[in-house]
PDB file of C-alpha atoms in Angstrom:
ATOM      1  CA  UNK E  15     117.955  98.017  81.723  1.00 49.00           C
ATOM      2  CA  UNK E  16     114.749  95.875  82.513  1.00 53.00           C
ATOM      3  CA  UNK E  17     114.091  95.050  86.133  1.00 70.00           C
ATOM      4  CA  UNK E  18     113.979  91.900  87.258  1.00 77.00           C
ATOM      5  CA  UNK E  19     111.993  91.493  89.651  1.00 86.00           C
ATOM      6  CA  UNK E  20     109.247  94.354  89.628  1.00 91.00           C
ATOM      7  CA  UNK E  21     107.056  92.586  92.168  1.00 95.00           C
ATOM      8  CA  UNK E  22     106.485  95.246  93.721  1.00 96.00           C
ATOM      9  CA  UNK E  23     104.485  97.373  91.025  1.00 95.00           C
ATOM     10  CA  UNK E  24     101.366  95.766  91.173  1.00 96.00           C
ATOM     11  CA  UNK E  25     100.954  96.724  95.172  1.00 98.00           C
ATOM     12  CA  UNK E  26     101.726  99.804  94.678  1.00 97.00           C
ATOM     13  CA  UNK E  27      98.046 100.942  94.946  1.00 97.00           C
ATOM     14  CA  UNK E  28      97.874  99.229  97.847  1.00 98.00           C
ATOM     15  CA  UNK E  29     100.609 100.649  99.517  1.00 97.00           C
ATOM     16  CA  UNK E  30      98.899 104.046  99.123  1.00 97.00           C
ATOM     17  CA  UNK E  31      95.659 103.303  99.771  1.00 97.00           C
ATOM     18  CA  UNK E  32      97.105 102.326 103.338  1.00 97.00           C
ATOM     19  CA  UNK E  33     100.496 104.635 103.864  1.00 96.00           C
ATOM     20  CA  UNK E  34      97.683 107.642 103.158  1.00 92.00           C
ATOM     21  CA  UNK E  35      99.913 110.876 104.298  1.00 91.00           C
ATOM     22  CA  UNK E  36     102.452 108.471 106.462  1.00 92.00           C
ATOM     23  CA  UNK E  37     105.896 106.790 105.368  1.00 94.00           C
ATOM     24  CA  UNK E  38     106.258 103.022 104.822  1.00 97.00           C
ATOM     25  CA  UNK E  39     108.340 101.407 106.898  1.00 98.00           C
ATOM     26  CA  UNK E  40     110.849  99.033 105.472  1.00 98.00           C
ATOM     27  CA  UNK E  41     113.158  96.532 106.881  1.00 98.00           C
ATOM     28  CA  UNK E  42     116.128  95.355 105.259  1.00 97.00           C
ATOM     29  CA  UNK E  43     116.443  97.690 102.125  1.00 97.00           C
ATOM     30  CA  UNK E  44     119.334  96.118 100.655  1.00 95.00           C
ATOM     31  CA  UNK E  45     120.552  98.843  98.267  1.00 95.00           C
ATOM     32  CA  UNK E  46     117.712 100.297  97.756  1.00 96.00           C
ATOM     33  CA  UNK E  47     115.964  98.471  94.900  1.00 95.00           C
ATOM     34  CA  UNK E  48     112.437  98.524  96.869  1.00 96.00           C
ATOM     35  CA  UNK E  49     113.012 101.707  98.126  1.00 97.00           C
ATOM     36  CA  UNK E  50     113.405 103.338  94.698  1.00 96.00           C
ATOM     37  CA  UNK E  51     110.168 101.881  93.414  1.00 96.00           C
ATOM     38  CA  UNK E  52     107.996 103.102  96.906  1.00 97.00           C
ATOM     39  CA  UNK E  53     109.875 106.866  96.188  1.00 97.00           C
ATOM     40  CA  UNK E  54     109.634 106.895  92.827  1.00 96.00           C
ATOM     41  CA  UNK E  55     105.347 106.075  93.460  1.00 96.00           C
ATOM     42  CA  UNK E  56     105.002 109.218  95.297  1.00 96.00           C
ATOM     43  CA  UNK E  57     105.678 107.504  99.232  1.00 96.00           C
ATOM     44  CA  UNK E  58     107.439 108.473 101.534  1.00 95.00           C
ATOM     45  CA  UNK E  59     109.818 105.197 103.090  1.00 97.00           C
ATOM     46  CA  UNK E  60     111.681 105.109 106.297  1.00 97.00           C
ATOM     47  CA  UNK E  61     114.542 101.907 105.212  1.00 97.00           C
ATOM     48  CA  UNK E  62     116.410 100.291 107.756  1.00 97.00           C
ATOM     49  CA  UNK E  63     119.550  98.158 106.609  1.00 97.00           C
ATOM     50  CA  UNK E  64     122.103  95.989 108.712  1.00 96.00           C
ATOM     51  CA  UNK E  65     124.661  96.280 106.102  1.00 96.00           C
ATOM     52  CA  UNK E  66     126.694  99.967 105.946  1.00 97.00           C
ATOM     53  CA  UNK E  67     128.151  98.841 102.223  1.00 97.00           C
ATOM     54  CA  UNK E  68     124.548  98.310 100.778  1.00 97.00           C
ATOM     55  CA  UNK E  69     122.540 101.013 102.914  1.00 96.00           C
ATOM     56  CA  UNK E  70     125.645 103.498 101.083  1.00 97.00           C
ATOM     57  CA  UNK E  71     124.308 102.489  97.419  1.00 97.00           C
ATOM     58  CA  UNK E  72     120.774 103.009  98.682  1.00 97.00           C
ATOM     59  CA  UNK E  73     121.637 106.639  99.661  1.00 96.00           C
ATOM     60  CA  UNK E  74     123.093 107.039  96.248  1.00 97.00           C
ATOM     61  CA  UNK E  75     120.518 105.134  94.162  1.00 96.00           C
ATOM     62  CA  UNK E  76     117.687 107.141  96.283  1.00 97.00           C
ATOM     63  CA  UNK E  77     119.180 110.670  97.212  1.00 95.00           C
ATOM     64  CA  UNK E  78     115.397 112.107  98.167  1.00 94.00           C
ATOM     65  CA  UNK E  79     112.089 110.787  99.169  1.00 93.00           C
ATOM     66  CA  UNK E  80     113.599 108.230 102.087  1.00 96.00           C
ATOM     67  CA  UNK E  81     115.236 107.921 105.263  1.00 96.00           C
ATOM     68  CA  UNK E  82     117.816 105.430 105.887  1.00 97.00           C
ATOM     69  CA  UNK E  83     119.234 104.368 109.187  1.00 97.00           C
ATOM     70  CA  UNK E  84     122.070 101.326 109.571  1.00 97.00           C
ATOM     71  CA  UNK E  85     120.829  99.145 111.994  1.00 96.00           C
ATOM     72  CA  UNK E  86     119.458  95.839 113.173  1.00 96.00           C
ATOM     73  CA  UNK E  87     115.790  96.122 112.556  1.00 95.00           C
ATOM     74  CA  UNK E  88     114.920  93.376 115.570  1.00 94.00           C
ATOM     75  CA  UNK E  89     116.395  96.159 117.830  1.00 93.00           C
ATOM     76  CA  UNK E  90     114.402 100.281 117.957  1.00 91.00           C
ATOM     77  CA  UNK E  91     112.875 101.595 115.131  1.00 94.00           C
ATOM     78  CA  UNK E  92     113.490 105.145 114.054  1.00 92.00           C
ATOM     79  CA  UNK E  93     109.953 105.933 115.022  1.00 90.00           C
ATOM     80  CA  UNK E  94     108.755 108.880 117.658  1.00 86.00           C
ATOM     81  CA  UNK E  95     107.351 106.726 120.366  1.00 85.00           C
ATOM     82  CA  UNK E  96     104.131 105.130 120.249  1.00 85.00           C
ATOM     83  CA  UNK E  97     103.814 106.259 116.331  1.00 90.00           C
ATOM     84  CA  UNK E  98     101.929 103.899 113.751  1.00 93.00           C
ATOM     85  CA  UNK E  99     102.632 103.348 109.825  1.00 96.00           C
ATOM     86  CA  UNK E 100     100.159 102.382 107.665  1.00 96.00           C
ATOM     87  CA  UNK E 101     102.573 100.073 105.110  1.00 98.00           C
ATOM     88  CA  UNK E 102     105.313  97.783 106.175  1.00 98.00           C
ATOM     89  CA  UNK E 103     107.527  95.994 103.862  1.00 98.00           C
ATOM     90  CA  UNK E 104     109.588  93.743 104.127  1.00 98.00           C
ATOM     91  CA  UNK E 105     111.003  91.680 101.314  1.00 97.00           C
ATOM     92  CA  UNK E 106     113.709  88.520 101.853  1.00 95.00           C
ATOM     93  CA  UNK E 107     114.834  89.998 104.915  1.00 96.00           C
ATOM     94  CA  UNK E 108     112.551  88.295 107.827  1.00 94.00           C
ATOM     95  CA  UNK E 109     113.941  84.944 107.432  1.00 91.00           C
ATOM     96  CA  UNK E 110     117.386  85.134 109.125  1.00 94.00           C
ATOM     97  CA  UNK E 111     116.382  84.485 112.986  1.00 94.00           C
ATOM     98  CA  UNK E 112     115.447  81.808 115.537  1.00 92.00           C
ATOM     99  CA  UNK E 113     111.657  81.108 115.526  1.00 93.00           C
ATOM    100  CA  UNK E 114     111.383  83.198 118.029  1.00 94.00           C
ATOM    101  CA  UNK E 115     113.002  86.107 116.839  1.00 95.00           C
ATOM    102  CA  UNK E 116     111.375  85.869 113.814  1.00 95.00           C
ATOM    103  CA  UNK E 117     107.616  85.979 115.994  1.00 96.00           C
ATOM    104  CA  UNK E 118     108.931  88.825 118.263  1.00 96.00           C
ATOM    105  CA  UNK E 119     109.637  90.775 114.866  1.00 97.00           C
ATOM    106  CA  UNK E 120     105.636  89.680 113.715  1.00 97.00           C
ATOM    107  CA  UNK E 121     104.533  91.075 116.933  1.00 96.00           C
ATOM    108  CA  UNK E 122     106.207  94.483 116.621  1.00 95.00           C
ATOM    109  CA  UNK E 123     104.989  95.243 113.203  1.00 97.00           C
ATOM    110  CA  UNK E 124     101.474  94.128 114.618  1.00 96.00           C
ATOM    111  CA  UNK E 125     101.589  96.760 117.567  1.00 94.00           C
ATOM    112  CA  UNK E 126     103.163  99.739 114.776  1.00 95.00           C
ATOM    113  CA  UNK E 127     100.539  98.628 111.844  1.00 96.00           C
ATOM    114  CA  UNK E 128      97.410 101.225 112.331  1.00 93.00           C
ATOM    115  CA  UNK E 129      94.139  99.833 112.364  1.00 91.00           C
ATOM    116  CA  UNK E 130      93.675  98.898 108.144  1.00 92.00           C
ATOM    117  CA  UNK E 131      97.352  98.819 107.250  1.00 96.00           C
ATOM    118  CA  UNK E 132      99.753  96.067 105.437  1.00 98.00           C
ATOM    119  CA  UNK E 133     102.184  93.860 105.335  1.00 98.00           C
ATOM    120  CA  UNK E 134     103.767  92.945 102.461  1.00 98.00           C
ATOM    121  CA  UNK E 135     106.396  90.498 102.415  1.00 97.00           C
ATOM    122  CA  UNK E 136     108.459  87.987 100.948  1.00 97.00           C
ATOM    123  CA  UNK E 137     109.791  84.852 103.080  1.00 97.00           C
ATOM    124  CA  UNK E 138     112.319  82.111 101.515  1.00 96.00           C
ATOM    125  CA  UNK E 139     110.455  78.972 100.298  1.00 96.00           C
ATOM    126  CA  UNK E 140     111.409  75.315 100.857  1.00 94.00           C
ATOM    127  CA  UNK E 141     111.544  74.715  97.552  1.00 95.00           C
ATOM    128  CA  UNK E 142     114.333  77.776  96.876  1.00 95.00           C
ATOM    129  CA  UNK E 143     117.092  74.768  96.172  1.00 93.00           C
ATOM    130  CA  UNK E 144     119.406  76.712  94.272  1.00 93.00           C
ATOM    131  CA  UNK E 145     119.641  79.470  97.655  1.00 92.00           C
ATOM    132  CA  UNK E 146     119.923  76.874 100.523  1.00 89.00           C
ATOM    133  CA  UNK E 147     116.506  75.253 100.585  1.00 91.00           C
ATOM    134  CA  UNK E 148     116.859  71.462 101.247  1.00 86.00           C
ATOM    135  CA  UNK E 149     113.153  70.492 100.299  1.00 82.00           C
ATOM    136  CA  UNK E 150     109.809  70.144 101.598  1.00 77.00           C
ATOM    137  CA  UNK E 151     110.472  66.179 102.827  1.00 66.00           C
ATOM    138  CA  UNK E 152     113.588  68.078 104.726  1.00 55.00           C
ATOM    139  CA  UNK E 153     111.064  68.235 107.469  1.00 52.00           C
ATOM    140  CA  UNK E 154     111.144  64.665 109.056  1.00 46.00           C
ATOM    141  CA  UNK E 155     115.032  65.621 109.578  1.00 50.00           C
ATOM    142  CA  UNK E 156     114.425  69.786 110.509  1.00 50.00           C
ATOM    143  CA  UNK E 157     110.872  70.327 111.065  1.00 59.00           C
ATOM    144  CA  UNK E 158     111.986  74.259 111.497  1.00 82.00           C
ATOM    145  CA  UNK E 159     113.897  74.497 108.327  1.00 91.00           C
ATOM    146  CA  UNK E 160     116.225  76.665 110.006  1.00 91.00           C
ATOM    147  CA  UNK E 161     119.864  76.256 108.289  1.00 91.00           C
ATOM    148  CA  UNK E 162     123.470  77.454 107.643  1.00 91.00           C
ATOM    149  CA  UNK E 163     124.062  78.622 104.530  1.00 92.00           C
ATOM    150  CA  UNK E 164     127.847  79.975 103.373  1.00 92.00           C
ATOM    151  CA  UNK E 165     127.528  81.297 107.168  1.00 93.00           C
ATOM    152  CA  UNK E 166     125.310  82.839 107.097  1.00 92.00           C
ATOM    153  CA  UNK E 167     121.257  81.148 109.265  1.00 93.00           C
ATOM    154  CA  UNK E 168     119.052  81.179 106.803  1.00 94.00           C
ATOM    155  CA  UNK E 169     114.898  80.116 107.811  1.00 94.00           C
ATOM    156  CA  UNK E 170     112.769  78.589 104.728  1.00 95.00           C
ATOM    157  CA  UNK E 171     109.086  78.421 104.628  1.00 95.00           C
ATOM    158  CA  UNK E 172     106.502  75.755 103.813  1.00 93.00           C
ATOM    159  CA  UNK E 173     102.940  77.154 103.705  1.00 94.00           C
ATOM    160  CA  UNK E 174     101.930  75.875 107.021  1.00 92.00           C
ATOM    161  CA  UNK E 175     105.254  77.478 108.420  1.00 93.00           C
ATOM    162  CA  UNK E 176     104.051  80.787 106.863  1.00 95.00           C
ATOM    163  CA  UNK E 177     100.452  80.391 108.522  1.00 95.00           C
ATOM    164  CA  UNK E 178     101.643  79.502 111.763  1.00 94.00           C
ATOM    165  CA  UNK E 179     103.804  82.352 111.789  1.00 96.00           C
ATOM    166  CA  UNK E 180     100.908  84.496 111.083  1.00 97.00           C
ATOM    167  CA  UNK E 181      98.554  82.648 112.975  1.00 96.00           C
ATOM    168  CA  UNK E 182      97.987  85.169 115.912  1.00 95.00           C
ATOM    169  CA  UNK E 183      96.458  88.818 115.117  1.00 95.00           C
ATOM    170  CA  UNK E 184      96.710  88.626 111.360  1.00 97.00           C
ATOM    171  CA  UNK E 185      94.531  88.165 108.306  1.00 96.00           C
ATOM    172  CA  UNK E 186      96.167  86.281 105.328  1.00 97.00           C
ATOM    173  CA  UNK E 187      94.746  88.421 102.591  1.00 97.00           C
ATOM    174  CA  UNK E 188      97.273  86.687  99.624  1.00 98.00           C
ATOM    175  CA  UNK E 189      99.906  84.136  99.653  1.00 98.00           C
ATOM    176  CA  UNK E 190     101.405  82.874  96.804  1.00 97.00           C
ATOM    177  CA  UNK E 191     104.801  80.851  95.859  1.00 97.00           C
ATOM    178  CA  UNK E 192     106.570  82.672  93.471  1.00 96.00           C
ATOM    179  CA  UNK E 193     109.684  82.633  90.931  1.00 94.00           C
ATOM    180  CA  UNK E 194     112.206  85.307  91.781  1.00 92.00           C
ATOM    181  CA  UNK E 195     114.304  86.269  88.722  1.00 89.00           C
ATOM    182  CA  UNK E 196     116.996  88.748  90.133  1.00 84.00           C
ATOM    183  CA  UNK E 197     120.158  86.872  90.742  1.00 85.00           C
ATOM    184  CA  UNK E 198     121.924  84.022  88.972  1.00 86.00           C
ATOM    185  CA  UNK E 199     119.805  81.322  89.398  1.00 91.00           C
ATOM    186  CA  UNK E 200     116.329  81.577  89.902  1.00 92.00           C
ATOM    187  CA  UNK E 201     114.993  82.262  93.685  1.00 94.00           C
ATOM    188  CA  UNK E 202     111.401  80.160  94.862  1.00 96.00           C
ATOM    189  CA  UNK E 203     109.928  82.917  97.763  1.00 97.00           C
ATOM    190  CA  UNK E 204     106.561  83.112  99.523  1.00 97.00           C
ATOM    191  CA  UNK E 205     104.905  86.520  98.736  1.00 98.00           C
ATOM    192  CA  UNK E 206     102.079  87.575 101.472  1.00 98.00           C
ATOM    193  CA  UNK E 207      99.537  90.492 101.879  1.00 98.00           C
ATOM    194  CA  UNK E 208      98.544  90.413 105.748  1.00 98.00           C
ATOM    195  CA  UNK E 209      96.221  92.926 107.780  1.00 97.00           C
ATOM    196  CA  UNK E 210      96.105  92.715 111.446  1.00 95.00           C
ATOM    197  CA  UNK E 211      93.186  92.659 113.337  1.00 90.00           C
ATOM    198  CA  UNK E 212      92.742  92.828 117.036  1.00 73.00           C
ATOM    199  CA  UNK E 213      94.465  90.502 119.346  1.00 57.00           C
ATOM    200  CA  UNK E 214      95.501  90.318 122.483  1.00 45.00           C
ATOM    201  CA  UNK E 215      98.602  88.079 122.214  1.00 44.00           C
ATOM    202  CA  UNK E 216     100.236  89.436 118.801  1.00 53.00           C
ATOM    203  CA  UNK E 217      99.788  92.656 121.254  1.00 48.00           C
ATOM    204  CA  UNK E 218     101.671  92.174 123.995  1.00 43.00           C
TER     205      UNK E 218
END
């Protein structure tokens, strides 16, 4: 069966480069879809899922090569204290959270990033309609684009919301709006490549 969505191939060397000998951290794994692609690239992934029901078909769609633990990935990380990864990921899972959850969460992979390591995510776009979105001109109603969908608080991004998030500690290496094909109707998602780089506030 053809993937979908196999964004994540064309990182892959760039995931290495910076993982070197040391997992990649990844929050939200979903049922493993990322995961299997980081495992079956020769890394090593520490996953961390909210949901018990999808972190189960993870397990079973990746038996070796990861670690999963069911959890709330704003809360510990199963790291050994004071340890640093060299890859996060963290695909269409950041965007769930007040705006200052969400920057908390920035700061945290800032202090566990080692000096040269990655981000890589994907954040929902304002212009993902058919998955909540209201719009870009939504913003002289919600400037924060923060909004209820089927029950669930979903955040959307405009590109300025994206840089601002980053704003503090980070270098915006690629950002790009992009077409995601792997659901019923087509997804709109930011896709970003950051590096930190020393600072003080996305420190603390």
């Amino acid at each position: 069966m053809q993937d979908t969505d196999p964004w994540l191939v064309r990182w892959l060397p760039l995931l290495r480069e910076c993982a070197g000998d040391r997992p990649v951290l990844e929050l939200g794994c979903a049922a493993g879809r990322d995961t299997a692609t980081l495992v079956e690239a020769g890394l090593d992934v520490v996953a961390i899922e909210l949901s018990s029901d999808a972190l189960a078909q993870a397990r079973q769609r990746v038996p070796v090569g990861a670690e999963f633990h069911c959890g709330d990935f704003r809360e510990a990380w199963p790291l050994a204290e004071g340890a640093t990864v060299g890859a996060v990921l963290a695909s269409l899972s950041p965007h769930y959270f007040a705006w200052d959850e969400t920057l908390a969460l920035v700061r945290r992979i800032h202090r566990v990033l080692q000096p040269g390591g990655v981000l890589l995510c994907r954040l929902n776009s304002v212009n993902d309609l058919h998955h909540g979105a209201r719009g870009p001109l939504d913003s002289a109603r919600d400037e924060d684009f923060f909004y209820t969908v089927d029950g669930i608080p979903k955040r959307f991004f405009d590109r300025a919301a994206v840089e601002r998030l980053f704003a503090d500690g980070w270098q915006l290496q690629h950002l790009e709006e992009v077409r995601v094909l792997r659901y019923d109707e087509p997804k709109v998602a930011w896709e970003a490549v950051l590096r930190p780089t020393p600072s003080s506030a996305a420190g603390s």
